[in-house]
Tab-separated table of C-alpha atoms in Angstrom:
chain	number	residue	atom	x	y	z
A	1	MET	CA	47.127	10.377	-104.555
A	2	VAL	CA	45.506	8.291	-101.839
A	3	VAL	CA	42.809	5.779	-102.795
A	4	LEU	CA	40.421	5.271	-99.887
A	5	ASN	CA	39.014	1.794	-100.533
A	6	LYS	CA	36.135	-0.243	-99.054
A	7	THR	CA	33.883	2.768	-98.515
A	8	ASP	CA	30.901	0.385	-98.789
A	9	LEU	CA	31.657	-0.862	-95.257
A	10	THR	CA	30.083	2.289	-93.784
A	11	GLU	CA	26.347	2.855	-93.544
A	12	GLU	CA	25.048	4.508	-96.660
A	13	SER	CA	23.314	7.277	-94.690
A	14	LYS	CA	26.562	8.208	-92.935
A	15	ARG	CA	28.964	7.403	-95.783
A	16	ASP	CA	29.580	10.909	-97.108
A	17	ALA	CA	30.235	12.317	-93.632
A	18	HIS	CA	32.570	9.419	-92.813
A	19	ILE	CA	34.507	9.822	-96.071
A	20	SER	CA	34.865	13.569	-95.422
A	21	LYS	CA	36.142	12.903	-91.891
A	22	MET	CA	38.646	10.278	-93.095
A	23	THR	CA	39.828	12.556	-95.920
A	24	LYS	CA	40.626	15.294	-93.395
A	25	ARG	CA	42.443	12.815	-91.113
A	26	ILE	CA	44.565	11.483	-93.977
A	27	SER	CA	45.396	14.996	-95.200
A	28	LYS	CA	46.396	16.017	-91.665
A	29	THR	CA	48.598	12.925	-91.295
A	30	LEU	CA	50.386	13.638	-94.575
A	31	GLU	CA	50.712	17.376	-93.936
A	32	SER	CA	54.338	17.241	-92.748
A	33	THR	CA	55.482	14.712	-95.367
A	34	ALA	CA	56.398	14.810	-99.047
A	35	PHE	CA	52.787	13.779	-99.771
A	36	SER	CA	51.247	16.966	-98.378
A	37	GLY	CA	48.284	18.034	-100.497
A	38	ALA	CA	47.766	14.608	-102.055
A	39	LEU	CA	44.315	13.952	-103.475
A	40	VAL	CA	42.106	11.477	-101.599
A	41	VAL	CA	39.815	9.465	-103.921
A	42	PRO	CA	37.139	7.238	-102.294
A	43	VAL	CA	36.226	3.937	-103.999
A	44	ALA	CA	34.656	0.571	-103.304
A	45	ALA	CA	36.395	-1.827	-105.668
A	46	LYS	CA	34.265	-4.846	-104.706
A	47	PRO	CA	31.139	-3.814	-102.729
A	48	GLY	CA	29.985	-6.646	-100.548
A	49	GLY	CA	33.335	-8.398	-100.586
A	50	PRO	CA	34.355	-11.570	-102.459
A	51	ASP	CA	30.967	-13.247	-101.883
A	52	ALA	CA	28.985	-10.421	-103.506
A	53	PRO	CA	27.033	-11.326	-106.663
A	54	PRO	CA	28.633	-10.472	-110.035
A	55	SER	CA	25.881	-7.936	-110.646
A	56	GLN	CA	27.289	-5.753	-107.835
A	57	THR	CA	29.246	-2.975	-109.539
A	58	ALA	CA	32.205	-1.055	-108.206
A	59	HIS	CA	31.778	2.435	-106.749
A	60	GLY	CA	34.018	5.358	-107.672
A	61	ILE	CA	36.263	3.512	-110.140
A	62	ASP	CA	35.173	5.672	-113.067
A	63	ASN	CA	36.031	8.765	-111.038
A	64	LEU	CA	39.415	7.263	-110.096
A	65	VAL	CA	40.205	6.560	-113.754
A	66	GLN	CA	39.221	10.110	-114.648
A	67	VAL	CA	41.421	11.602	-111.917
A	68	LEU	CA	44.354	9.373	-112.924
A	69	SER	CA	43.903	10.362	-116.571
A	70	SER	CA	44.058	14.046	-115.635
A	71	LYS	CA	47.337	13.581	-113.746
A	72	VAL	CA	49.379	11.192	-115.888
A	73	PHE	CA	51.225	11.992	-119.104
A	74	VAL	CA	52.664	9.967	-121.957
A	75	PRO	CA	56.453	10.318	-121.820
A	76	GLU	CA	58.441	11.200	-124.897
A	77	ARG	CA	60.088	8.096	-126.328
A	78	SER	CA	62.838	7.837	-128.879
A	79	ALA	CA	64.156	4.941	-130.949
A	80	SER	CA	67.481	6.711	-131.469
A	81	GLY	CA	70.551	6.210	-129.342
A	82	PRO	CA	72.238	3.039	-128.122
A	83	PHE	CA	70.083	0.085	-127.130
A	84	VAL	CA	69.940	-0.589	-123.361
A	85	PHE	CA	67.589	-3.202	-121.898
A	86	SER	CA	66.945	-3.748	-118.180
A	87	VAL	CA	66.305	-7.450	-117.571
A	88	ASP	CA	64.227	-8.368	-114.526
A	89	HIS	CA	63.464	-12.034	-115.299
A	90	CYS	CA	65.112	-14.816	-117.288
A	91	PHE	CA	63.671	-18.267	-118.017
A	92	PRO	CA	63.897	-21.113	-120.581
A	93	ILE	CA	61.199	-22.152	-123.065
A	94	ARG	CA	61.642	-25.696	-124.283
A	95	GLY	CA	62.351	-25.872	-127.995
A	96	GLN	CA	62.626	-22.090	-128.289
A	97	GLY	CA	65.567	-20.870	-126.198
A	98	THR	CA	66.011	-18.496	-123.271
A	99	VAL	CA	63.704	-15.508	-122.760
A	100	MET	CA	64.822	-12.322	-121.030
A	101	THR	CA	61.963	-10.023	-120.013
A	102	GLY	CA	62.357	-6.386	-119.074
A	103	THR	CA	62.107	-2.745	-120.137
A	104	VAL	CA	63.908	-0.977	-122.968
A	105	LEU	CA	65.654	1.976	-121.293
A	106	SER	CA	66.984	3.562	-124.494
A	107	GLY	CA	67.283	2.999	-128.234
A	108	SER	CA	65.578	0.166	-130.085
A	109	VAL	CA	66.061	-3.483	-130.996
A	110	ALA	CA	64.878	-5.626	-133.917
A	111	LEU	CA	64.864	-9.291	-134.881
A	112	ASN	CA	68.335	-10.678	-135.763
A	113	ASP	CA	70.090	-7.760	-133.989
A	114	THR	CA	73.195	-8.695	-132.016
A	115	ILE	CA	72.992	-7.795	-128.329
A	116	GLU	CA	75.544	-8.075	-125.513
A	117	ILE	CA	75.283	-9.258	-121.924
A	118	PRO	CA	78.206	-7.092	-120.741
A	119	PHE	CA	78.972	-8.568	-117.335
A	120	LEU	CA	79.384	-12.003	-118.993
A	121	LYS	CA	81.081	-10.588	-122.120
A	122	VAL	CA	78.630	-12.654	-124.193
A	123	THR	CA	76.896	-11.611	-127.446
A	124	LYS	CA	73.720	-13.201	-128.818
A	125	LYS	CA	71.354	-12.731	-131.761
A	126	VAL	CA	67.696	-11.857	-131.156
A	127	LYS	CA	65.674	-14.878	-132.338
A	128	SER	CA	62.188	-13.596	-131.507
A	129	MET	CA	60.341	-11.012	-129.406
A	130	GLN	CA	56.949	-10.689	-127.751
A	131	MET	CA	55.041	-7.827	-126.153
A	132	PHE	CA	52.075	-8.895	-124.011
A	133	HIS	CA	52.021	-12.341	-125.671
A	134	LYS	CA	52.054	-10.914	-129.205
A	135	PRO	CA	55.027	-11.393	-131.563
A	136	VAL	CA	56.727	-8.132	-132.605
A	137	GLN	CA	59.495	-7.235	-135.026
A	138	THR	CA	60.914	-4.280	-133.061
A	139	ALA	CA	60.825	-2.702	-129.616
A	140	MET	CA	61.872	0.786	-128.508
A	141	GLN	CA	62.469	2.928	-125.451
A	142	GLY	CA	59.754	2.404	-122.820
A	143	ASP	CA	58.475	-0.910	-124.177
A	144	ARG	CA	58.050	-3.974	-121.991
A	145	VAL	CA	59.287	-6.900	-124.076
A	146	GLY	CA	60.475	-10.481	-123.909
A	147	ILE	CA	63.589	-11.185	-125.996
A	148	CYS	CA	64.377	-14.779	-126.936
A	149	VAL	CA	67.959	-15.916	-127.616
A	150	THR	CA	69.411	-19.384	-128.161
A	151	GLN	CA	72.200	-21.405	-126.558
A	152	PHE	CA	72.193	-19.410	-123.349
A	153	ASP	CA	71.814	-20.802	-119.827
A	154	PRO	CA	69.168	-18.742	-117.961
A	155	LYS	CA	70.783	-19.659	-114.641
A	156	GLN	CA	73.602	-17.265	-115.516
A	157	VAL	CA	71.268	-14.255	-115.274
A	158	GLU	CA	68.687	-13.113	-112.754
A	159	ARG	CA	68.674	-9.337	-113.191
A	160	CYS	CA	71.093	-7.453	-115.392
A	161	LEU	CA	71.554	-4.937	-118.187
A	162	VAL	CA	71.718	-5.975	-121.850
A	163	ALA	CA	72.891	-3.509	-124.488
A	164	ALA	CA	74.264	-2.842	-127.934
A	165	PRO	CA	77.711	-4.518	-128.154
A	166	GLY	CA	80.472	-2.445	-126.578
A	167	TYR	CA	78.212	0.308	-125.218
A	168	LEU	CA	77.957	-0.402	-121.494
A	169	PRO	CA	81.203	0.107	-119.575
A	170	THR	CA	82.544	-2.271	-116.969
A	171	LEU	CA	83.863	-0.099	-114.174
A	172	GLU	CA	86.757	-0.643	-111.796
A	173	ALA	CA	85.954	2.596	-109.937
A	174	GLY	CA	83.817	5.705	-110.218
A	175	ILE	CA	83.154	9.124	-108.728
A	176	ALA	CA	79.636	9.864	-107.481
A	177	GLN	CA	78.087	13.120	-106.365
A	178	VAL	CA	76.662	11.982	-103.026
A	179	HIS	CA	74.436	12.952	-100.110
A	180	LYS	CA	74.498	11.407	-96.651
A	181	VAL	CA	71.221	9.879	-95.481
A	182	SER	CA	70.227	11.858	-92.396
A	183	TYR	CA	68.661	8.798	-90.724
A	184	HIS	CA	71.993	6.935	-90.850
A	185	LYS	CA	73.477	7.620	-87.430
A	186	PHE	CA	76.986	6.289	-88.019
A	187	PRO	CA	79.806	8.374	-89.528
A	188	CYS	CA	80.739	7.827	-93.183
A	189	THR	CA	84.517	8.049	-93.016
A	190	THR	CA	87.075	8.072	-95.788
A	191	GLY	CA	88.714	4.672	-96.205
A	192	ALA	CA	85.673	2.779	-94.915
A	193	LYS	CA	84.107	-0.007	-96.961
A	194	PHE	CA	80.438	0.033	-97.926
A	195	HIS	CA	78.050	-2.221	-99.807
A	196	VAL	CA	77.636	-0.219	-103.015
A	197	THR	CA	74.519	-0.892	-105.076
A	198	ILE	CA	74.628	0.240	-108.720
A	199	GLY	CA	72.031	-0.977	-111.177
A	200	HIS	CA	71.296	-4.629	-110.370
A	201	GLU	CA	74.614	-5.267	-108.609
A	202	THR	CA	75.787	-4.837	-105.028
A	203	VAL	CA	79.529	-5.039	-104.409
A	204	MET	CA	81.919	-4.007	-101.670
A	205	GLY	CA	83.688	-0.722	-102.328
A	206	LYS	CA	86.078	1.626	-100.533
A	207	ALA	CA	84.993	5.270	-100.318
A	208	THR	CA	87.144	8.403	-100.350
A	209	PHE	CA	85.133	11.570	-99.700
A	210	PHE	CA	85.880	15.091	-100.888
A	211	SER	CA	84.064	18.313	-101.734
A	212	GLY	CA	84.119	20.765	-104.617
A	213	PRO	CA	82.172	22.597	-107.309
A	214	LEU	CA	78.991	21.155	-108.747
A	215	PRO	CA	79.417	19.172	-111.971
A	216	VAL	CA	78.386	20.978	-115.157
A	217	ASN	CA	75.861	18.962	-117.179
A	218	ARG	CA	76.676	16.002	-114.898
A	219	GLU	CA	80.304	16.093	-116.006
A	220	PHE	CA	82.997	15.954	-113.356
A	221	ASP	CA	85.601	18.707	-113.805
A	222	LEU	CA	89.064	17.138	-113.858
A	223	GLU	CA	90.682	20.598	-113.847
A	224	ALA	CA	89.073	21.744	-110.580
A	225	GLU	CA	90.601	21.321	-107.116
A	226	TYR	CA	88.778	19.369	-104.429
A	227	PRO	CA	89.337	19.593	-100.642
A	228	PHE	CA	89.674	16.200	-98.977
A	229	LEU	CA	87.056	15.153	-96.389
A	230	GLU	CA	87.774	12.836	-93.485
A	231	GLU	CA	84.027	12.290	-93.148
A	232	LEU	CA	80.971	12.826	-95.337
A	233	PRO	CA	78.882	15.522	-93.624
A	234	ASP	CA	75.123	15.609	-93.348
A	235	SER	CA	73.421	17.765	-95.940
A	236	LYS	CA	72.886	20.449	-93.280
A	237	THR	CA	76.535	20.469	-92.221
A	238	LYS	CA	78.919	22.967	-93.760
A	239	VAL	CA	81.694	21.510	-95.869
A	240	ALA	CA	84.300	23.369	-93.858
A	241	GLU	CA	83.206	21.644	-90.651
A	242	ALA	CA	83.872	18.247	-92.221
A	243	LYS	CA	87.369	19.001	-93.460
A	244	ALA	CA	90.173	17.412	-91.532
A	245	GLY	CA	91.024	20.328	-89.264
A	246	SER	CA	91.822	18.781	-85.916
A	247	ASP	CA	95.416	18.980	-84.713
A	248	LYS	CA	97.394	15.778	-85.194
A	249	GLU	CA	100.750	14.873	-83.791
A	250	ALA	CA	102.983	14.758	-86.846
A	251	ALA	CA	105.232	11.889	-87.670
A	252	GLU	CA	108.058	14.411	-87.858
A	253	GLY	CA	109.383	16.974	-85.411
A	254	HIS	CA	110.260	17.231	-81.749
A	255	GLY	CA	107.026	18.603	-80.397
A	256	HIS	CA	106.201	20.434	-83.622
A	257	ARG	CA	102.636	19.955	-84.767
A	258	GLU	CA	101.318	19.392	-88.243
A	259	ARG	CA	97.659	19.678	-88.952
A	260	GLU	CA	95.251	19.754	-91.822
A	261	THR	CA	93.490	23.081	-91.781
A	262	ASN	CA	90.184	24.347	-93.095
A	263	SER	CA	91.381	27.922	-93.348
A	264	GLU	CA	90.408	28.188	-97.011
A	265	PRO	CA	86.966	29.686	-97.636
A	266	ALA	CA	84.191	27.102	-97.802
A	267	THR	CA	82.821	27.988	-101.249
A	268	GLN	CA	82.288	24.390	-102.379
A	269	GLU	CA	78.780	23.332	-103.187
A	270	SER	CA	78.825	19.544	-103.436
A	271	HIS	CA	80.168	16.348	-101.907
A	272	TYR	CA	81.758	13.489	-103.822
A	273	ALA	CA	82.833	9.916	-103.182
A	274	LEU	CA	85.515	8.013	-105.056
A	275	LEU	CA	84.177	4.438	-105.031
A	276	GLU	CA	86.754	1.711	-105.646
A	277	PHE	CA	85.006	-1.608	-106.283
A	278	GLU	CA	86.334	-4.973	-105.115
A	279	LYS	CA	85.041	-6.486	-108.355
A	280	PRO	CA	84.091	-4.754	-111.649
A	281	VAL	CA	80.566	-3.372	-112.072
A	282	THR	CA	78.596	-3.018	-115.332
A	283	CYS	CA	76.258	-0.028	-115.381
A	284	LEU	CA	75.108	3.066	-117.223
A	285	PRO	CA	77.466	6.069	-116.959
A	286	ASP	CA	74.990	8.161	-114.907
A	287	SER	CA	73.677	5.366	-112.693
A	288	ILE	CA	72.416	5.905	-109.165
A	289	ALA	CA	74.830	4.630	-106.498
A	290	ILE	CA	73.709	3.680	-102.982
A	291	GLY	CA	76.172	3.062	-100.154
A	292	SER	CA	74.937	0.855	-97.305
A	293	ARG	CA	76.142	-1.055	-94.284
A	294	LEU	CA	74.302	-4.292	-94.885
A	295	ASP	CA	76.438	-6.064	-92.286
A	296	THR	CA	74.579	-4.130	-89.571
A	297	ASP	CA	72.115	-6.189	-87.521
A	298	VAL	CA	68.912	-6.274	-89.560
A	299	HIS	CA	66.839	-6.485	-86.362
A	300	SER	CA	68.265	-3.297	-84.865
A	301	ASN	CA	66.229	-0.137	-85.157
A	302	ILE	CA	68.655	1.752	-87.430
A	303	CYS	CA	68.890	2.898	-91.024
A	304	ARG	CA	71.484	0.840	-92.918
A	305	ILE	CA	71.587	3.059	-96.016
A	306	ALA	CA	74.456	5.513	-95.503
A	307	PHE	CA	74.572	7.680	-98.633
A	308	HIS	CA	73.255	7.931	-102.178
A	309	GLY	CA	74.204	9.754	-105.336
A	310	VAL	CA	74.766	9.695	-109.081
A	311	LEU	CA	77.886	8.631	-110.966
A	312	VAL	CA	79.539	11.634	-112.623
A	313	HIS	CA	82.840	10.039	-113.671
A	314	THR	CA	83.705	6.427	-114.501
A	315	MET	CA	86.988	4.528	-114.609
A	316	ARG	CA	87.252	1.440	-116.803
A	317	GLU	CA	91.024	1.073	-116.661
A	318	ARG	CA	92.358	-1.704	-114.462
A	319	ASP	CA	95.385	0.473	-113.712
A	320	TYR	CA	93.171	3.472	-112.831
A	321	ALA	CA	95.134	4.033	-109.603
A	322	SER	CA	98.209	5.011	-111.619
A	323	SER	CA	96.659	6.214	-114.892
A	324	VAL	CA	93.547	8.155	-113.776
A	325	LEU	CA	93.672	9.033	-110.068
A	326	PRO	CA	96.800	11.241	-110.303
A	327	ARG	CA	94.778	13.568	-112.584
A	328	ILE	CA	92.131	14.118	-109.881
A	329	LYS	CA	93.215	17.026	-107.682
A	330	VAL	CA	91.987	16.078	-104.239
A	331	PHE	CA	94.162	17.816	-101.686
A	332	LYS	CA	94.837	18.110	-97.977
A	333	LEU	CA	95.847	21.554	-96.766
A	334	LYS	CA	98.767	21.020	-94.383
A	335	PHE	CA	99.856	23.421	-91.659
A	336	ARG	CA	103.172	23.334	-89.784
A	337	GLN	CA	104.591	25.703	-87.247
A	338	GLY	CA	108.094	26.246	-85.852
A	339	ILE	CA	109.869	29.122	-84.121
A	340	VAL	CA	112.766	31.497	-84.836
A	341	GLU	CA	115.823	30.511	-82.832
A	342	ARG	CA	117.979	33.516	-83.790
A	343	ILE	CA	118.798	36.042	-86.473
A	344	HIS	CA	121.399	35.031	-89.040
A	345	ASP	CA	121.655	38.366	-90.810
A	346	GLU	CA	119.284	41.145	-91.809
A	347	ARG	CA	117.888	38.988	-94.633
A	348	SER	CA	117.703	35.556	-92.977
A	349	VAL	CA	116.898	33.771	-89.735
A	350	ILE	CA	117.562	30.349	-88.242
A	351	GLY	CA	114.459	28.365	-87.303
A	352	LYS	CA	113.731	25.172	-85.404
A	353	SER	CA	110.920	22.837	-84.285
A	354	LEU	CA	109.550	22.552	-87.816
A	355	PHE	CA	111.400	19.302	-88.597
A	356	LYS	CA	112.839	16.319	-86.765
A	357	LYS	CA	116.551	15.834	-86.573
A	358	GLU	CA	116.471	13.000	-89.135
A	359	THR	CA	114.092	14.761	-91.551
A	360	ASN	CA	115.274	15.268	-95.109
A	361	ILE	CA	114.645	18.997	-95.488
A	362	GLN	CA	115.473	19.048	-99.200
A	363	PRO	CA	111.847	18.499	-100.379
A	364	PHE	CA	110.835	21.595	-98.380
A	365	VAL	CA	113.491	23.867	-99.895
A	366	GLY	CA	111.895	26.762	-101.778
A	367	LEU	CA	108.551	26.619	-99.935
A	368	ARG	CA	107.206	29.906	-98.594
A	369	VAL	CA	106.883	30.561	-94.879
A	370	GLN	CA	105.619	33.524	-92.882
A	371	LEU	CA	106.906	34.946	-89.608
A	372	SER	CA	104.434	35.962	-86.931
A	373	THR	CA	105.962	39.456	-87.239
A	374	GLY	CA	104.697	39.634	-90.847
A	375	GLU	CA	107.715	38.894	-93.050
A	376	VAL	CA	107.439	36.330	-95.863
A	377	GLY	CA	110.432	34.135	-96.666
A	378	THR	CA	111.509	30.848	-98.217
A	379	ILE	CA	113.227	27.814	-96.754
A	380	GLU	CA	116.824	27.764	-98.036
A	381	GLY	CA	117.979	24.498	-96.495
A	382	SER	CA	119.126	22.788	-93.322
A	383	PHE	CA	121.392	24.443	-90.775
A	384	GLY	CA	123.537	21.984	-88.930
A	385	ALA	CA	122.391	18.446	-88.185
A	386	SER	CA	119.742	18.982	-85.499
A	387	GLY	CA	116.684	19.747	-87.627
A	388	LYS	CA	117.322	23.482	-87.739
A	389	PHE	CA	116.887	25.350	-91.004
A	390	ARG	CA	117.632	28.690	-92.607
A	391	VAL	CA	114.897	30.999	-93.907
A	392	ALA	CA	115.723	33.696	-96.471
A	393	ILE	CA	113.729	36.950	-96.228
A	394	PRO	CA	114.050	38.568	-99.711
A	395	GLU	CA	112.576	41.908	-98.591
A	396	GLY	CA	114.682	41.925	-95.454
A	397	LEU	CA	113.631	41.840	-91.821
A	398	LYS	CA	111.657	44.750	-90.421
A	399	GLU	CA	113.588	47.024	-88.118
A	400	THR	CA	111.321	46.073	-85.209
A	401	THR	CA	111.868	42.382	-85.939
A	402	GLN	CA	115.645	42.890	-86.034
A	403	GLN	CA	115.458	44.596	-82.643
A	404	ILE	CA	113.484	41.688	-81.173
A	405	LEU	CA	115.922	39.125	-82.582
A	406	ALA	CA	119.015	41.113	-81.599
A	407	ALA	CA	117.753	41.550	-78.027
A	408	ALA	CA	117.106	37.826	-77.788
A	409	SER	CA	120.617	37.042	-79.008
A	410	ARG	CA	122.126	39.226	-76.266
A	411	LYS	CA	120.098	37.379	-73.628
A	412	LYS	CA	121.059	33.973	-74.942
A	413	GLY	CA	124.299	33.878	-72.981
A	414	LYS	CA	122.339	33.689	-69.743
A	415	GLY	CA	120.991	30.251	-70.654
A	416	LYS	CA	119.566	28.197	-73.494
A	417	ALA	CA	116.594	30.010	-74.958
A	418	ALA	CA	113.462	28.214	-76.084
A	419	GLY	CA	113.167	30.685	-78.943
A	420	VAL	CA	113.125	34.361	-79.707
A	421	GLN	CA	110.198	36.050	-77.988
A	422	ASP	CA	108.205	38.988	-79.275
A	423	ASP	CA	108.215	41.452	-76.380
A	424	ALA	CA	104.796	42.778	-77.416
A	425	THR	CA	103.078	39.387	-77.137
A	426	GLY	CA	105.442	37.414	-74.925
A	427	GLU	CA	105.183	34.596	-77.481
A	428	PRO	CA	108.035	33.144	-79.559
A	429	VAL	CA	108.381	34.529	-83.088
A	430	LYS	CA	106.637	31.774	-85.032
A	431	ILE	CA	107.394	30.426	-88.501
A	432	THR	CA	104.308	29.140	-90.314
A	433	LEU	CA	104.451	26.781	-93.302
A	434	THR	CA	101.265	26.037	-95.250
A	435	PHE	CA	101.127	23.775	-98.291
A	436	ARG	CA	98.938	21.373	-100.218
A	437	LYS	CA	99.449	17.653	-100.684
A	438	TYR	CA	97.444	15.923	-103.385
A	439	ILE	CA	96.389	12.556	-102.020
A	440	PHE	CA	96.640	10.764	-105.382
A	441	ASP	CA	100.000	12.277	-106.365
A	442	PRO	CA	102.457	9.350	-106.650
A	443	HIS	CA	105.382	11.734	-106.025
A	444	LYS	CA	103.855	13.118	-102.772
A	445	ARG	CA	104.836	16.651	-103.756
A	446	MET	CA	104.134	19.650	-101.565
A	447	LEU	CA	102.683	22.597	-103.475
A	448	GLN	CA	101.729	26.142	-102.581
């Protein structure tokens, strides 16, 4: 709601008309925002200003209280569950100890309970507690409370989380379901570093973006497969448009091209970011994560917040790169293309331009390929020492394909052929190889 204050500054005879006019202006201004339809409540908190006599009473405050009372609700609070306390201030009291003030996020705490300051790996006993200057024995979810402990330097803490011992994890990395901020005009690319804010901490972290199915009950599905993203798309951009699909000159092959393709249907519904922190972070498992570029000039007229989201999977292991990441199936869909050089027999052909001369073809043996004439085969192995290879066609070559290849072989004596051409299209008979590579697979296997 909007509180329209200082209404006493208008003439009393024109006040109602002026308030009505201002209410319409405010409503019109907010019409295209998230605050469309907000109530406008006129008040005069201190008629006459600071010099007005004490007898001057406020206008409209009773109505404001009534409107607020009709809109607010008392949240459900529970004393069960693990104790988590969000500290927003820490200070010493001489002769008493160190007081941490904040809000109980979950669970409850009582005098003499042992609590932990996880990021310091320190445990302390609760000596005393106060709520609004009154001593209390216990505090529960939703309470604002000051907790006093002894033998603790308040300079070690400004803002932090305190919890039941052993409950809050210290994370080396995490996966967040994320959304790009539309006002951020720079690309969010995989491999880039961002200032990641989680809870009360901001640390540098490297982001790897990918897409996939929505988490169920905020749980990340380790069994699902997730297409890799070179760049985090805007919320209005289709996932398929963000996949790495542009042609890239491959590190292998004389003129052959390898590219990552987006030919799979774009059925994914969410975007994710693997966030790898430069130093460990202590936070709740489902914390909000915000990625920013705080190194951008603060005086420039740009939005520095790049993306935001919620943690859906956490990694506490220091060796997460070898123990956890290989279980996460983020893949690039690879696409290679070569051509048929000649027929070998009615159930095999010799191909080229798929590999460089020095390429070890053995890892590719057994992978399926498809000819542009329709036949499906498998790579059997290398043929000679020039990067050529043999493809077995279990169902045999079509009669029309055999005719094309045989005709090309007869013409070969007239000069070195670039490849066997399909007379119907005038194009070489192509050999297409498509496979997946999982980016966290330590063995770099190629799967189909």
